[in-house]
């Protein structure tokens, strides 16, 4: 089987870490900075970083509408942290007029944990992503959480009561940063999703 081609939106944020993980799993990582680079992808990752900056750059690089079109056409997309904000249909605590790519029927609150602590690590309950005896160790950095989920959305993980990972068809998002740990189970899950779509 040929290696899946997975784009990483490379406007700002922790792009390299995702590429490294993808390549360690046998996928082909492709940097995406312009519309033509979306062609022929099997999936796309929206990395963590700063959602307000990434969305402004996406608009400036004429990528916003092509990204929205790719989501509508069913491209598998995984957003981590800022990427979760970018994929959300609705956001709270965004900056004035903050746009998103959208596609995930959720309300995501920006910097939600940040009002309590800036960053932290936690073991998550995530039956679809991790074995019960080997929980997912997750790194949260000024992380958002999911405050409301639409009917088609599956919750993949919670930190305490808070929803921190979701999936809706070919779209998935995590509040945390698996690319900053040695745990590759979230990326494996996304690669399976991309292969099966
Ligand atoms: N707080 C950031 C934002 O609003 C996200 C933080 C992150 O990606 N680590 O975009």
CSV table of C-alpha atoms and ligand atoms in Angstrom, one decimal:
chain,number,residue,atom,x,y,z
A,1,UNK,CA,0.0,0.0,0.0
A,2,UNK,CA,1.3,3.4,-0.8
A,3,UNK,CA,2.0,5.8,2.0
A,4,UNK,CA,-0.9,8.2,2.7
A,5,UNK,CA,-0.1,11.8,1.8
A,6,UNK,CA,-1.0,14.0,4.8
A,7,UNK,CA,-0.8,17.8,4.6
A,8,UNK,CA,0.2,19.9,7.6
A,9,UNK,CA,-1.0,23.5,7.4
A,10,UNK,CA,2.3,25.3,7.7
A,11,UNK,CA,1.4,29.0,8.3
A,12,UNK,CA,2.3,29.1,12.0
A,13,UNK,CA,2.6,26.7,15.0
A,14,UNK,CA,4.1,23.3,15.7
A,15,UNK,CA,4.3,22.1,12.2
A,16,UNK,CA,7.6,20.2,12.4
A,17,UNK,CA,6.4,18.0,15.3
A,18,UNK,CA,3.4,16.8,13.3
A,19,UNK,CA,5.6,16.1,10.3
A,20,UNK,CA,8.1,14.1,12.4
A,21,UNK,CA,5.3,12.0,13.9
A,22,UNK,CA,3.6,11.4,10.5
A,23,UNK,CA,6.8,10.2,9.0
A,24,UNK,CA,7.6,7.9,11.9
A,25,UNK,CA,4.3,6.2,11.2
A,26,UNK,CA,5.1,5.7,7.5
A,27,UNK,CA,2.9,8.6,6.1
A,28,UNK,CA,4.2,11.2,3.7
A,29,UNK,CA,4.0,14.7,5.3
A,30,UNK,CA,3.3,17.6,2.9
A,31,UNK,CA,3.7,21.2,4.0
A,32,UNK,CA,0.6,23.2,2.9
A,33,UNK,CA,1.0,27.0,2.4
A,34,UNK,CA,-0.9,27.5,-0.8
A,35,UNK,CA,-4.0,26.2,-2.5
A,36,UNK,CA,-2.2,23.9,-5.0
A,37,UNK,CA,-0.6,22.0,-2.1
A,38,UNK,CA,-4.1,20.8,-1.0
A,39,UNK,CA,-4.4,18.7,-4.2
A,40,UNK,CA,-4.1,14.9,-3.9
A,41,UNK,CA,-4.0,14.8,-0.1
A,42,UNK,CA,-5.4,11.9,1.9
A,43,UNK,CA,-5.7,14.0,5.0
A,44,UNK,CA,-4.8,17.3,6.6
A,45,UNK,CA,-3.5,18.4,10.0
A,46,UNK,CA,-4.2,21.8,11.5
A,47,UNK,CA,-1.5,22.2,14.1
A,48,UNK,CA,-1.5,24.0,17.4
A,49,UNK,CA,-0.2,27.5,17.6
A,50,UNK,CA,-2.3,30.7,17.7
A,51,UNK,CA,-5.6,30.4,16.0
A,52,UNK,CA,-6.0,34.2,15.5
A,53,UNK,CA,-2.7,34.3,13.6
A,54,UNK,CA,-3.3,31.1,11.6
A,55,UNK,CA,-6.7,32.2,10.4
A,56,UNK,CA,-5.4,35.7,9.4
A,57,UNK,CA,-2.6,34.1,7.5
A,58,UNK,CA,-4.9,31.6,5.9
A,59,UNK,CA,-7.0,34.5,4.6
A,60,UNK,CA,-3.9,36.5,3.5
A,61,UNK,CA,-2.6,33.4,1.6
A,62,UNK,CA,-6.0,32.9,-0.1
A,63,UNK,CA,-6.4,29.6,1.7
A,64,UNK,CA,-9.5,30.1,3.7
A,65,UNK,CA,-12.1,29.3,1.0
A,66,UNK,CA,-10.0,26.4,-0.4
A,67,UNK,CA,-9.8,24.9,3.1
A,68,UNK,CA,-13.5,25.3,3.6
A,69,UNK,CA,-14.1,23.7,0.3
A,70,UNK,CA,-11.8,20.8,1.1
A,71,UNK,CA,-13.7,20.2,4.4
A,72,UNK,CA,-17.0,20.3,2.5
A,73,UNK,CA,-15.7,17.7,0.0
A,74,UNK,CA,-14.9,15.3,2.8
A,75,UNK,CA,-11.1,15.6,3.3
A,76,UNK,CA,-10.2,14.0,6.6
A,77,UNK,CA,-8.9,16.8,8.8
A,78,UNK,CA,-7.4,16.6,12.3
A,79,UNK,CA,-7.0,19.9,14.3
A,80,UNK,CA,-5.0,20.0,17.5
A,81,UNK,CA,-5.5,22.8,20.0
A,82,UNK,CA,-5.5,26.0,17.8
A,83,UNK,CA,-6.5,23.6,15.0
A,84,UNK,CA,-9.5,22.5,17.0
A,85,UNK,CA,-10.6,26.2,17.2
A,86,UNK,CA,-10.1,26.5,13.4
A,87,UNK,CA,-12.3,23.4,12.7
A,88,UNK,CA,-15.2,24.6,15.0
A,89,UNK,CA,-18.4,25.9,13.6
A,90,UNK,CA,-18.8,28.2,16.7
A,91,UNK,CA,-16.3,29.7,19.1
A,92,UNK,CA,-16.4,31.5,22.4
A,93,UNK,CA,-13.8,34.0,23.6
A,94,UNK,CA,-12.4,34.5,20.2
A,95,UNK,CA,-11.1,37.9,19.2
A,96,UNK,CA,-13.6,40.3,17.6
A,97,UNK,CA,-14.8,38.9,14.3
A,98,UNK,CA,-12.6,35.7,14.5
A,99,UNK,CA,-13.4,33.5,11.6
A,100,UNK,CA,-12.9,29.7,11.4
A,101,UNK,CA,-12.7,27.1,8.7
A,102,UNK,CA,-15.6,25.3,10.4
A,103,UNK,CA,-17.0,21.9,9.6
A,104,UNK,CA,-17.2,20.4,13.2
A,105,UNK,CA,-20.6,21.0,14.8
A,106,UNK,CA,-19.3,22.1,18.1
A,107,UNK,CA,-18.9,25.2,20.3
A,108,UNK,CA,-15.2,25.6,21.3
A,109,UNK,CA,-14.1,28.0,24.0
A,110,UNK,CA,-10.7,29.4,23.4
A,111,UNK,CA,-8.1,29.5,26.3
A,112,UNK,CA,-10.7,27.8,28.4
A,113,UNK,CA,-8.4,26.0,30.8
A,114,UNK,CA,-6.0,29.0,30.6
A,115,UNK,CA,-8.2,30.9,33.0
A,116,UNK,CA,-7.3,28.4,35.6
A,117,UNK,CA,-3.7,27.4,34.6
A,118,UNK,CA,-1.7,28.1,31.6
A,119,UNK,CA,-0.6,24.6,30.8
A,120,UNK,CA,-0.7,21.1,32.4
A,121,UNK,CA,-0.6,17.4,31.7
A,122,UNK,CA,-3.3,14.9,32.4
A,123,UNK,CA,-4.1,11.2,31.9
A,124,UNK,CA,-7.3,11.0,29.9
A,125,UNK,CA,-10.2,8.6,29.7
A,126,UNK,CA,-10.3,7.9,26.0
A,127,UNK,CA,-11.7,4.4,25.1
A,128,UNK,CA,-11.4,4.9,21.4
A,129,UNK,CA,-7.8,6.3,21.5
A,130,UNK,CA,-6.2,4.4,24.3
A,131,UNK,CA,-6.2,1.1,26.2
A,132,UNK,CA,-7.7,1.2,29.7
A,133,UNK,CA,-4.4,0.1,31.3
A,134,UNK,CA,-2.4,2.7,29.2
A,135,UNK,CA,-4.2,6.0,29.4
A,136,UNK,CA,-3.4,8.8,27.1
A,137,UNK,CA,-1.0,11.3,28.6
A,138,UNK,CA,-2.0,14.7,27.2
A,139,UNK,CA,-0.2,18.0,27.2
A,140,UNK,CA,-2.5,21.1,27.3
A,141,UNK,CA,-1.1,24.6,26.5
A,142,UNK,CA,-3.6,27.5,26.7
A,143,UNK,CA,-6.0,24.9,25.6
A,144,UNK,CA,-9.6,25.2,24.4
A,145,UNK,CA,-12.3,22.8,25.4
A,146,UNK,CA,-15.5,21.8,23.7
A,147,UNK,CA,-18.5,23.3,25.3
A,148,UNK,CA,-21.4,22.0,23.1
A,149,UNK,CA,-21.5,19.1,20.7
A,150,UNK,CA,-23.9,18.6,17.9
A,151,UNK,CA,-25.8,15.4,17.3
A,152,UNK,CA,-23.4,13.9,14.8
A,153,UNK,CA,-20.3,14.5,17.1
A,154,UNK,CA,-18.7,11.6,19.0
A,155,UNK,CA,-16.8,12.5,22.2
A,156,UNK,CA,-13.4,10.7,22.1
A,157,UNK,CA,-11.9,12.0,25.3
A,158,UNK,CA,-12.5,14.0,28.4
A,159,UNK,CA,-10.3,15.6,31.0
A,160,UNK,CA,-12.4,15.4,34.1
A,161,UNK,CA,-15.8,16.6,32.9
A,162,UNK,CA,-14.5,18.6,30.0
A,163,UNK,CA,-14.7,17.3,26.4
A,164,UNK,CA,-11.2,17.5,24.9
A,165,UNK,CA,-11.3,15.3,21.8
A,166,UNK,CA,-14.1,14.8,19.3
A,167,UNK,CA,-14.8,13.3,16.0
A,168,UNK,CA,-17.5,13.9,13.3
A,169,UNK,CA,-17.2,11.7,10.2
A,170,UNK,CA,-13.8,12.5,8.7
A,171,UNK,CA,-13.1,15.4,11.0
A,172,UNK,CA,-11.4,15.1,14.4
A,173,UNK,CA,-10.0,17.5,17.0
A,174,UNK,CA,-8.1,17.5,20.3
A,175,UNK,CA,-7.6,20.3,22.8
A,176,UNK,CA,-4.2,18.8,23.6
A,177,UNK,CA,-0.9,18.3,21.7
A,178,UNK,CA,-0.1,14.6,21.0
A,179,UNK,CA,2.7,15.7,18.7
A,180,UNK,CA,4.6,17.0,21.8
A,181,UNK,CA,4.7,13.5,23.4
A,182,UNK,CA,6.1,10.2,22.3
A,183,UNK,CA,2.6,8.8,22.2
A,184,UNK,CA,1.5,8.3,18.6
A,185,UNK,CA,-1.9,6.8,19.2
A,186,UNK,CA,-3.9,9.9,18.2
A,187,UNK,CA,-2.0,10.2,14.9
A,188,UNK,CA,-2.5,6.5,14.3
A,189,UNK,CA,-6.2,6.9,14.8
A,190,UNK,CA,-6.2,9.8,12.4
A,191,UNK,CA,-4.2,7.8,9.8
A,192,UNK,CA,-6.7,5.0,10.0
A,193,UNK,CA,-9.6,7.5,9.6
A,194,UNK,CA,-7.8,9.0,6.6
A,195,UNK,CA,-7.2,5.5,5.0
A,196,UNK,CA,-10.8,4.5,5.5
A,197,UNK,CA,-12.3,7.6,3.9
B,1,LIG,N1,-4.8,29.6,22.8
B,1,LIG,C1,-4.4,29.3,21.4
B,1,LIG,C2,-5.4,29.9,20.4
B,1,LIG,O1,-6.3,30.5,20.8
B,1,LIG,C3,-4.3,27.8,21.2
B,1,LIG,C4,-3.1,27.3,22.0
B,1,LIG,C5,-2.4,26.2,21.3
B,1,LIG,O2,-2.6,25.8,20.2
B,1,LIG,N2,-1.5,25.6,22.1
B,1,LIG,O3,-5.3,29.7,19.3
